[in-house]
Tab-separated table of C-alpha atoms in Angstrom:
chain	number	residue	atom	x	y	z
E	141	UNK	CA	203.517	-10.290	62.888
E	142	UNK	CA	207.044	-10.109	61.522
E	143	UNK	CA	209.945	-8.678	63.550
E	144	UNK	CA	211.036	-8.653	67.191
E	145	UNK	CA	207.614	-7.622	68.540
E	146	UNK	CA	206.124	-10.831	67.202
E	147	UNK	CA	208.600	-12.894	69.201
E	148	UNK	CA	208.054	-10.858	72.392
E	149	UNK	CA	204.284	-10.966	71.970
E	150	UNK	CA	204.205	-14.689	71.332
E	151	UNK	CA	206.434	-15.394	74.343
E	152	UNK	CA	204.148	-13.476	76.720
E	153	UNK	CA	201.018	-14.979	75.252
E	154	UNK	CA	199.243	-14.936	71.960
E	155	UNK	CA	196.735	-12.152	72.813
E	156	UNK	CA	198.889	-10.033	75.173
E	157	UNK	CA	199.613	-6.440	74.259
E	158	UNK	CA	203.061	-4.928	74.863
E	159	UNK	CA	203.431	-2.765	77.978
E	160	UNK	CA	203.197	0.945	77.165
E	161	UNK	CA	205.303	3.313	79.250
E	162	UNK	CA	204.810	7.032	78.918
E	163	UNK	CA	207.152	9.676	80.197
E	164	UNK	CA	205.949	13.156	81.084
E	165	UNK	CA	208.217	16.170	81.276
E	166	UNK	CA	206.039	18.199	83.645
E	167	UNK	CA	204.119	17.292	86.783
E	168	UNK	CA	200.699	15.719	86.469
E	169	UNK	CA	198.087	17.448	88.629
E	170	UNK	CA	195.128	15.409	89.766
E	171	UNK	CA	193.546	18.235	91.764
E	172	UNK	CA	193.233	20.880	89.054
E	173	UNK	CA	189.749	21.870	90.176
E	174	UNK	CA	190.792	22.613	93.751
E	175	UNK	CA	191.831	26.108	94.788
E	176	UNK	CA	195.595	26.333	94.825
E	177	UNK	CA	195.779	29.815	96.387
E	178	UNK	CA	195.138	28.695	99.961
E	179	UNK	CA	198.138	26.467	100.600
E	180	UNK	CA	198.843	27.779	104.110
E	181	UNK	CA	202.286	29.158	103.323
E	182	UNK	CA	203.356	32.792	103.671
E	183	UNK	CA	205.970	34.156	101.279
E	184	UNK	CA	208.164	37.054	102.369
E	185	UNK	CA	209.621	39.075	99.444
E	186	UNK	CA	212.719	41.281	99.344
E	187	UNK	CA	211.759	44.968	99.329
E	188	UNK	CA	214.596	45.857	96.950
E	189	UNK	CA	214.143	43.306	94.127
E	190	UNK	CA	210.823	41.527	94.981
E	191	UNK	CA	212.419	38.058	94.975
E	192	UNK	CA	211.012	35.575	97.511
E	193	UNK	CA	213.427	35.149	100.410
E	194	UNK	CA	211.498	33.301	103.150
E	195	UNK	CA	208.618	30.837	102.884
E	196	UNK	CA	206.981	29.717	106.118
E	197	UNK	CA	203.793	28.184	107.426
E	198	UNK	CA	203.863	30.328	110.571
E	199	UNK	CA	200.616	32.021	111.573
E	200	UNK	CA	201.299	35.719	111.017
E	201	UNK	CA	199.052	36.762	113.897
E	202	UNK	CA	201.205	34.798	116.363
E	203	UNK	CA	204.733	35.685	115.206
E	204	UNK	CA	206.638	37.210	118.132
E	205	UNK	CA	209.005	40.183	117.815
E	206	UNK	CA	212.359	40.848	119.401
E	207	UNK	CA	212.394	43.608	121.992
E	208	UNK	CA	215.813	44.848	120.900
E	209	UNK	CA	215.170	45.642	117.229
E	210	UNK	CA	211.568	44.580	116.458
E	211	UNK	CA	212.594	41.759	114.103
E	212	UNK	CA	210.096	38.943	113.447
E	213	UNK	CA	211.165	35.713	115.173
E	214	UNK	CA	210.640	32.403	113.327
E	215	UNK	CA	211.286	29.268	115.394
E	216	UNK	CA	212.516	26.439	113.136
E	217	UNK	CA	211.485	23.791	115.679
E	218	UNK	CA	207.788	24.712	115.463
E	219	UNK	CA	207.274	26.078	111.913
E	220	UNK	CA	208.510	25.254	108.423
E	221	UNK	CA	211.104	27.721	107.122
E	222	UNK	CA	212.413	27.635	103.539
E	223	UNK	CA	215.110	30.179	102.678
E	224	UNK	CA	216.148	31.626	99.335
E	225	UNK	CA	219.112	33.512	100.775
E	226	UNK	CA	222.879	33.435	100.709
E	227	UNK	CA	224.832	33.273	103.930
E	228	UNK	CA	227.103	36.265	104.357
E	229	UNK	CA	230.647	35.310	105.314
E	230	UNK	CA	231.653	36.191	108.859
E	231	UNK	CA	229.463	37.979	111.355
E	232	UNK	CA	228.463	41.445	112.528
E	233	UNK	CA	228.918	42.701	116.054
E	234	UNK	CA	225.983	44.911	117.055
E	235	UNK	CA	226.209	47.085	120.141
E	236	UNK	CA	223.169	47.033	122.384
E	237	UNK	CA	222.439	48.925	125.623
E	238	UNK	CA	223.002	45.709	127.626
E	239	UNK	CA	226.146	44.634	125.752
E	240	UNK	CA	226.975	43.357	122.285
E	241	UNK	CA	225.313	40.817	120.000
E	242	UNK	CA	226.862	38.774	117.200
E	243	UNK	CA	224.653	38.378	114.111
E	244	UNK	CA	225.146	35.986	111.196
E	245	UNK	CA	223.437	37.638	108.229
E	246	UNK	CA	221.322	36.102	105.456
E	247	UNK	CA	221.132	38.198	102.273
E	248	UNK	CA	218.743	38.067	99.318
E	249	UNK	CA	220.008	35.576	96.733
E	250	UNK	CA	219.128	37.963	93.886
E	251	UNK	CA	220.337	41.393	94.997
E	252	UNK	CA	222.434	40.800	98.128
E	253	UNK	CA	220.254	42.946	100.439
E	254	UNK	CA	220.397	41.844	104.116
E	255	UNK	CA	216.959	40.412	105.000
E	256	UNK	CA	217.445	38.178	108.062
E	257	UNK	CA	219.973	37.027	110.630
E	258	UNK	CA	220.635	34.337	113.211
E	259	UNK	CA	222.504	34.365	116.495
E	260	UNK	CA	224.297	31.075	115.771
E	261	UNK	CA	227.012	30.509	113.150
E	262	UNK	CA	225.841	29.323	109.720
E	263	UNK	CA	227.595	25.983	110.249
E	264	UNK	CA	225.111	25.066	113.018
E	265	UNK	CA	221.475	24.029	112.510
E	266	UNK	CA	218.949	26.817	112.155
E	267	UNK	CA	216.975	27.322	115.379
E	268	UNK	CA	215.731	30.907	115.361
E	269	UNK	CA	215.596	33.149	112.312
E	270	UNK	CA	215.174	36.880	112.853
E	271	UNK	CA	213.556	38.544	109.819
E	272	UNK	CA	214.096	42.288	109.455
E	273	UNK	CA	210.646	43.652	108.628
E	274	UNK	CA	212.041	46.803	107.012
E	275	UNK	CA	213.938	44.643	104.482
E	276	UNK	CA	211.088	42.331	103.438
E	277	UNK	CA	207.442	42.602	102.407
E	278	UNK	CA	205.395	40.554	104.847
E	279	UNK	CA	202.042	39.271	103.501
E	280	UNK	CA	199.974	40.808	106.305
E	281	UNK	CA	196.869	40.464	104.105
E	282	UNK	CA	197.008	36.676	104.688
E	283	UNK	CA	197.028	37.126	108.466
E	284	UNK	CA	194.247	35.299	110.261
E	285	UNK	CA	192.535	37.772	112.549
E	286	UNK	CA	190.780	36.570	115.687
E	287	UNK	CA	188.115	39.201	114.974
E	288	UNK	CA	186.745	38.026	111.608
E	289	UNK	CA	183.044	37.668	110.913
E	290	UNK	CA	182.280	34.035	110.101
E	291	UNK	CA	179.165	34.982	108.122
E	292	UNK	CA	180.536	37.475	105.580
E	293	UNK	CA	184.324	37.345	106.181
E	294	UNK	CA	184.711	40.993	107.262
E	295	UNK	CA	187.928	41.473	109.266
E	296	UNK	CA	187.771	43.805	112.273
E	297	UNK	CA	190.484	45.440	114.372
E	298	UNK	CA	189.027	44.597	117.795
E	299	UNK	CA	186.337	42.583	119.538
E	300	UNK	CA	184.182	45.675	120.044
E	301	UNK	CA	184.363	46.491	116.325
E	302	UNK	CA	183.308	42.905	115.530
E	303	UNK	CA	180.285	43.231	117.842
E	304	UNK	CA	179.337	46.549	116.207
E	305	UNK	CA	179.629	44.909	112.767
E	306	UNK	CA	177.377	42.015	113.868
E	307	UNK	CA	174.730	44.442	115.159
E	308	UNK	CA	174.875	46.634	112.062
E	309	UNK	CA	174.635	43.687	109.639
E	310	UNK	CA	172.228	41.811	111.913
E	311	UNK	CA	174.411	38.713	112.079
E	312	UNK	CA	173.508	36.446	114.951
E	313	UNK	CA	175.477	33.766	116.776
E	314	UNK	CA	173.376	31.063	115.047
E	315	UNK	CA	174.387	32.425	111.615
E	316	UNK	CA	178.056	32.027	112.536
E	317	UNK	CA	177.586	28.488	113.765
E	318	UNK	CA	178.785	29.216	117.337
């Protein structure tokens, strides 16, 4: 073999092949056959422009609400929170019946609509994020209900409705595995 490859090949050994390195521009997926829809994350979208603003792994059936304004409370110490927002400069002072509250607002990165706020300045670590439900679309359809039929997947509104469904469909406790 003439040229520089002949010298490199003969130095490594007479029968050795050169090392082939390939570069890929996109990610390589090894689990293409698995379902990618059930990743456990909930995406909250801005009501004005439909851009995603909050991604969290919080269980939607267990998210608490504030008594003062009904905002959804996400605790950063117990759930994953990923924001696609811009931090509004300064703060707002909101008058409440028991006094005043200072809010540091997060706005949608696309349209600037206020979607969430915190009670601590933006310079501090995020502890609690209050999401204004009227400003975002919450994926309530992904909520895990405690009253879901394990046999057919039907979601009920109460325990009595689940029992009525089981009787009507003739599902037994053995069918559900419990």
